C-alpha cells in the first residue's frame, strides 16, 4: 500500500476516531459474503464501516459497544448498511448472552480494538484527559457506578499504590498514593486538575522534567483501566468469543499497551493447537506511514488467530 492510498483512506475519517490498521484488519479478518462478523468495540464505527464497504454490505455485522454516544454515531455512519447491521449496547464480556438473544450460535470473525476512542478521550466531560480541568469520571459506560473520583477518594493507600503500579507501571506509585491520601484528608479530589496537581507534588522536579511522557499519563491510564475493569474484561471476553467462533473463523485483537497485549498473547497461547492456530506468530504493527498520519496508532499491536 502506498502513502497516497493510505491518505485517501484516513481522509474519510476526518472529525471521527481514525480506525487503526484498517487494511491489516480487513486482510486478516478476510470477511466473506454471508458471514457473520462481530465488532466487539464498534466505537464510532470506523472498522465496521470498512468491513461493510469492503464487502458491499454482503455480510451480517453485529456491533457492540457499551458507550451510548459512540453507538449513536456508529448507527448514523452505518445507516447505508442498516439492513445488515445490528448495534447492541453491552459489554463484550456478555458476548454469549448478546449473540444468544439474536439467535446467533456461530460467528465467522471477531474484531476487538481495545481501549478508548478519540471521541471519549476528547470529550471534556468524560474526564479521561488531564489536559483540561474536568470531573474525574473515566467511565466508558456511564451506567456504571464507580468513577475515578470514587476510587481516588475511597481506596486505601495500598490499593492506590497497587493500581498505579500494576495498571500504570508507575515508578512513583507509592509516593503518588501517599500524596493523594494526604490531599484528600483536606478536601476530596474530584477533578482532573486537582489530581494532576497532587501527582505533580509527588514526583521530584528533575524526574518530571527529564521524562519523555507527562508525569500524570501512567496514573490516568491506571485509573481508566481500574474504573472500566479493562483487563478483567479482556480475560473474560476473548475466551467467550473463541468458543463462538466457527471453524476457520478468525479473531483479530488490536491492543494499545503491554498489559493488554500480554493477556491476549497468553489467551491465544493457552489454546494454541487445541482450539486455535496463530495466524500472526509475531504481532503486526502499523506502518510508519500510518503512525505519521495517525500518531495514536503508534502503540497498536494486532494479533490474529484462527479456529480449528
Ligand atoms: N474501532 C473503533 C474504535 C474503537 S475504540 C472505530 O474504528 O471507530 C474502543 C471502543 O471500545 C470504545 O468505544 C469503548 O467504549 C469500547 N469498549 C471498551 N471496552 C469495552 C467493553 N468491555 N465492552 C464494550 N465496549 C467496550
Coordinates of C-alpha atoms and ligand atoms in Angstrom, one line a residue:
X1 CA 0.0 0.0 0.0
X2 CA 1.4 3.4 -0.9
X3 CA 1.2 6.6 1.0
X4 CA -1.4 8.3 -1.2
X5 CA -3.8 5.3 -0.9
X6 CA -3.4 5.4 2.9
X7 CA -4.0 9.2 2.9
X8 CA -7.2 8.8 0.8
X9 CA -8.4 6.3 3.4
X10 CA -7.7 8.4 6.5
X11 CA -9.1 11.5 4.9
X12 CA -12.6 9.9 5.1
X13 CA -12.3 9.7 8.9
X14 CA -11.6 13.4 9.5
X15 CA -13.5 14.5 12.5
X16 CA -14.1 10.9 13.7
X17 CA -11.8 8.5 15.5
X18 CA -9.4 7.2 12.8
X19 CA -9.5 3.4 12.8
X20 CA -6.2 1.8 13.3
X21 CA -4.6 -0.8 10.9
X22 CA -7.8 -0.9 8.8
X23 CA -6.1 -2.6 5.8
X24 CA -4.4 -5.1 8.1
X25 CA -7.7 -5.9 9.8
X26 CA -9.5 -6.4 6.5
X27 CA -6.7 -8.6 5.2
X28 CA -6.7 -10.8 8.3
X29 CA -10.4 -10.9 9.0
X30 CA -11.0 -11.5 5.3
X31 CA -14.8 -11.0 5.6
X32 CA -16.7 -13.4 3.3
X33 CA -20.1 -13.0 1.7
X34 CA -23.0 -14.1 4.1
X35 CA -20.6 -14.4 7.0
X36 CA -21.4 -13.1 10.5
X37 CA -18.9 -10.7 11.9
X38 CA -18.9 -9.2 15.3
X39 CA -17.1 -5.9 16.0
X40 CA -16.9 -6.1 19.8
X41 CA -15.7 -2.5 20.2
X42 CA -17.6 -0.8 17.4
X43 CA -16.9 2.7 18.8
X44 CA -17.8 5.3 16.2
X45 CA -17.9 2.6 13.6
X46 CA -14.6 3.1 11.7
X47 CA -13.6 -0.6 11.3
X48 CA -17.2 -1.7 10.9
X49 CA -17.8 0.7 8.1
X50 CA -14.6 -0.5 6.4
X51 CA -15.9 -4.1 6.6
X52 CA -19.3 -3.2 5.2
X53 CA -17.7 -1.2 2.4
X54 CA -15.2 -3.9 1.5
X55 CA -18.0 -6.5 1.3
X56 CA -20.5 -4.2 -0.3
X57 CA -22.8 -5.0 2.7
X58 CA -22.9 -8.7 1.9
X59 CA -22.1 -9.7 5.4
X60 CA -24.1 -9.5 8.7
X61 CA -22.4 -7.3 11.2
X62 CA -23.0 -7.1 14.9
X63 CA -21.5 -4.0 16.5
X64 CA -21.1 -4.0 20.3
X65 CA -20.1 -1.1 22.5
X66 CA -21.1 0.0 26.0
X67 CA -20.8 3.7 25.2
X68 CA -24.1 5.1 24.2
X69 CA -22.7 8.2 22.5
X70 CA -20.4 6.1 20.3
X71 CA -23.2 3.9 19.3
X72 CA -25.3 6.8 18.1
X73 CA -22.5 8.0 15.8
X74 CA -21.9 4.4 14.6
X75 CA -25.5 4.0 13.8
X76 CA -25.6 7.2 11.8
X77 CA -22.4 6.3 9.9
X78 CA -23.6 2.8 9.1
X79 CA -27.1 3.8 8.1
X80 CA -26.4 2.8 4.4
X81 CA -26.0 -0.8 5.7
X82 CA -28.8 -0.6 8.2
X83 CA -30.4 -3.8 7.0
X84 CA -27.3 -5.8 7.5
X85 CA -26.2 -4.3 10.8
X86 CA -27.3 -4.7 14.4
X87 CA -25.8 -2.5 17.1
X88 CA -26.0 -3.5 20.7
X89 CA -25.2 -1.6 23.8
X90 CA -23.4 -4.1 26.0
X91 CA -20.1 -5.0 27.4
X92 CA -18.3 -7.5 25.2
X93 CA -17.9 -9.7 28.3
X94 CA -21.6 -10.5 27.7
X95 CA -21.0 -11.7 24.2
X96 CA -22.6 -15.1 24.7
X97 CA -25.8 -13.5 26.0
X98 CA -25.9 -10.9 23.3
X99 CA -25.5 -13.3 20.5
X100 CA -27.9 -15.8 22.0
X101 CA -30.6 -13.1 22.2
X102 CA -30.0 -12.6 18.5
X103 CA -30.3 -16.3 17.8
X104 CA -26.6 -16.5 16.7
X105 CA -24.7 -19.6 17.7
X106 CA -21.6 -19.3 15.4
X107 CA -19.5 -16.4 14.2
X108 CA -17.2 -16.1 11.2
X109 CA -15.0 -13.4 12.7
X110 CA -14.5 -11.2 15.7
X111 CA -12.7 -7.9 16.0
X112 CA -11.5 -6.2 19.2
X113 CA -10.0 -2.7 19.0
X114 CA -9.3 -2.3 22.7
X115 CA -9.1 0.8 24.9
X116 CA -10.8 4.2 24.5
X117 CA -11.8 6.1 21.4
X118 CA -10.8 9.7 20.4
X119 CA -14.5 10.5 21.0
X120 CA -14.1 9.5 24.6
X121 CA -10.7 11.0 25.1
X122 CA -11.5 14.3 23.6
X123 CA -14.8 14.8 25.3
X124 CA -14.0 17.0 28.3
X125 CA -16.9 15.9 30.5
X126 CA -15.7 12.3 30.4
X127 CA -12.6 13.1 32.4
X128 CA -10.2 10.9 30.5
X129 CA -7.8 13.7 29.7
X130 CA -5.6 15.6 32.1
X131 CA -5.1 18.4 29.6
X132 CA -8.1 20.4 30.9
X133 CA -9.9 20.6 34.2
X134 CA -12.9 18.3 34.3
X135 CA -14.7 15.9 36.7
X136 CA -12.7 12.9 37.4
X137 CA -15.0 10.3 35.8
X138 CA -13.4 8.0 33.2
X139 CA -16.4 5.6 32.9
X140 CA -16.8 4.3 29.3
X141 CA -20.2 3.1 30.2
X142 CA -21.9 5.9 32.2
X143 CA -24.5 3.4 33.6
X144 CA -21.7 2.1 35.8
X145 CA -21.5 3.4 39.4
X146 CA -17.8 3.7 40.1
X147 CA -15.9 6.7 38.8
X148 CA -12.3 7.5 39.0
X149 CA -13.0 10.1 41.7
X150 CA -14.6 7.4 43.9
X151 CA -11.5 5.2 43.5
X152 CA -9.1 8.1 44.3
X153 CA -11.1 9.2 47.4
X154 CA -12.1 5.8 48.8
X155 CA -9.3 3.2 48.1
X156 CA -6.7 2.6 50.7
X157 CA -3.1 3.8 50.3
X158 CA -2.0 0.3 49.5
X159 CA -4.8 -0.2 46.9
X160 CA -4.0 3.0 45.1
X161 CA -0.3 2.2 45.1
X162 CA -1.1 -1.3 43.7
X163 CA -3.3 0.1 40.9
X164 CA -0.7 2.7 39.9
X165 CA 2.0 0.1 39.9
X166 CA 0.2 -2.8 38.2
X167 CA -2.0 -0.9 35.7
X168 CA 0.3 2.1 35.1
X169 CA 3.7 0.5 35.7
X170 CA 4.3 3.8 37.5
X171 CA 7.6 4.0 39.4
X172 CA 6.4 6.8 41.7
X173 CA 3.3 4.7 42.7
X174 CA 4.0 4.7 46.4
X175 CA 4.7 8.4 46.7
X176 CA 1.7 9.3 44.5
X177 CA -0.6 7.2 46.6
X178 CA 0.8 8.8 49.8
X179 CA 0.3 12.4 48.4
X180 CA -3.2 11.6 47.3
X181 CA -4.2 10.2 50.7
X182 CA -2.7 13.4 52.4
X183 CA -4.6 15.7 50.0
X184 CA -7.9 14.0 50.3
X185 CA -7.8 14.5 54.1
X186 CA -8.0 18.2 53.4
X187 CA -10.6 18.0 50.5
X188 CA -12.0 15.3 48.2
X189 CA -10.2 15.1 44.9
X190 CA -13.0 15.4 42.4
X191 CA -11.4 17.0 39.3
X192 CA -8.6 16.0 36.8
X193 CA -6.8 19.2 37.7
X194 CA -6.8 18.5 41.4
X195 CA -5.4 15.1 40.7
X196 CA -2.7 16.4 38.4
X197 CA -1.6 19.0 40.9
X198 CA -1.3 16.3 43.6
X199 CA 0.7 14.0 41.4
X200 CA 3.0 16.8 40.5
X201 CA 3.9 17.3 44.1
X202 CA 4.7 13.6 44.4
X203 CA 7.2 13.5 41.6
X204 CA 10.6 15.3 42.1
X205 CA 11.0 18.1 39.6
X206 CA 14.1 16.6 37.9
X207 CA 12.2 13.5 37.1
X208 CA 9.2 15.4 35.8
X209 CA 11.3 17.5 33.5
X210 CA 13.6 14.7 32.3
X211 CA 10.7 12.4 31.4
X212 CA 9.5 11.6 27.9
X213 CA 5.9 11.4 28.9
X214 CA 3.8 13.6 31.1
X215 CA 4.0 12.6 34.8
X216 CA 0.3 12.0 35.0
X217 CA 0.0 9.8 32.0
X218 CA 0.5 6.4 33.7
X219 CA -1.8 7.2 36.6
X220 CA -4.6 8.3 34.3
X221 CA -4.1 5.1 32.3
X222 CA -4.1 3.0 35.5
X223 CA -7.3 4.7 36.8
X224 CA -9.0 4.2 33.5
X225 CA -8.2 0.5 33.5
X226 CA -9.4 0.1 37.0
X227 CA -12.6 2.1 36.6
X228 CA -13.6 0.1 33.5
X229 CA -12.1 -3.2 34.7
X230 CA -10.5 -3.4 31.3
X231 CA -8.0 -6.2 31.8
X232 CA -10.6 -8.4 33.5
X233 CA -13.0 -7.8 30.6
X234 CA -10.4 -9.0 28.1
X235 CA -9.7 -12.1 30.2
X236 CA -13.4 -13.0 30.3
X237 CA -14.5 -11.7 26.9
X238 CA -12.0 -13.1 24.5
X239 CA -12.2 -16.8 25.6
X240 CA -16.0 -16.5 25.3
X241 CA -15.6 -15.2 21.8
X242 CA -13.3 -18.1 20.9
X243 CA -16.0 -20.5 21.9
X244 CA -18.4 -18.9 19.5
X245 CA -16.0 -18.9 16.5
X246 CA -16.8 -21.2 13.6
X247 CA -14.1 -23.5 12.3
X248 CA -11.9 -21.4 10.0
X249 CA -13.2 -18.2 11.6
X250 CA -10.8 -15.6 12.8
X251 CA -10.4 -13.4 15.8
X252 CA -8.4 -10.1 15.5
X253 CA -7.4 -8.2 18.5
X254 CA -5.7 -4.7 18.5
X255 CA -4.2 -3.7 21.8
X256 CA -2.5 -0.5 22.8
X257 CA -0.3 -1.3 25.7
X258 CA 1.8 -4.2 27.0
X259 CA -0.7 -5.1 29.8
X260 CA -3.4 -5.8 27.2
X261 CA -1.2 -7.4 24.7
X262 CA 0.3 -9.8 27.3
X263 CA -3.2 -11.1 28.2
X264 CA -4.2 -11.5 24.6
X265 CA -1.0 -13.4 23.8
X266 CA -1.5 -15.7 26.8
X267 CA -5.1 -16.5 26.0
X268 CA -4.1 -17.4 22.4
X269 CA -1.1 -19.4 23.6
X270 CA -3.2 -21.4 26.1
X271 CA -5.5 -22.8 23.4
X272 CA -3.0 -22.9 20.5
X273 CA -3.1 -26.2 18.7
X274 CA -6.2 -27.2 20.6
X275 CA -8.7 -24.5 19.6
X276 CA -6.7 -22.0 17.6
X277 CA -3.8 -21.6 15.3
X278 CA -1.9 -18.4 15.4
X279 CA -2.1 -16.5 12.1
X280 CA 0.3 -13.8 13.4
X281 CA 3.0 -15.6 15.5
X282 CA 4.7 -12.2 15.5
X283 CA 2.5 -9.2 16.3
X284 CA 1.5 -6.9 13.4
X285 CA 2.3 -3.2 13.9
X286 CA 1.2 -0.2 11.9
X287 CA 3.4 1.0 9.1
X288 CA 5.5 4.1 9.6
X289 CA 3.2 6.0 7.2
X290 CA 0.2 5.2 9.4
X291 CA 1.9 6.3 12.5
X292 CA 2.8 9.5 10.8
X293 CA -0.8 10.1 9.7
X294 CA -2.3 8.9 13.0
X295 CA 0.1 9.1 15.9
X296 CA -2.5 7.5 18.2
X297 CA -1.7 4.2 16.3
X298 CA 1.9 4.1 17.3
X299 CA 1.5 1.7 20.2
X300 CA -1.0 -0.6 18.4
X301 CA -0.4 -4.3 18.1
X302 CA -2.6 -6.7 16.1
X303 CA -2.8 -10.4 16.9
X304 CA -4.9 -12.8 14.8
X305 CA -5.8 -16.4 15.4
X306 CA -8.0 -18.9 13.6
X307 CA -10.3 -21.5 15.0
X308 CA -9.5 -25.1 14.1
Ligands
LIG1 N1 -12.8 0.6 16.1 C1 -13.5 1.7 16.6 C2 -12.9 2.4 17.8 C3 -12.9 1.6 19.0 S1 -12.3 2.5 20.4 C4 -13.6 2.7 15.4 O1 -12.9 2.5 14.4 O2 -14.3 3.7 15.5 C5 -12.7 1.3 21.6 C6 -14.1 1.2 21.9 O3 -14.3 0.1 22.7 C7 -14.7 2.4 22.7 O4 -15.8 2.9 22.1 C8 -15.1 1.7 24.0 O5 -16.3 2.3 24.6 C9 -15.3 0.3 23.6 N2 -15.1 -0.7 24.7 C10 -14.1 -0.8 25.5 N3 -14.3 -1.8 26.4 C11 -15.5 -2.3 26.1 C12 -16.3 -3.4 26.7 N4 -15.8 -4.2 27.7 N5 -17.5 -3.7 26.1 C13 -17.9 -2.9 25.1 N6 -17.3 -1.9 24.5 C14 -16.0 -1.6 25.0

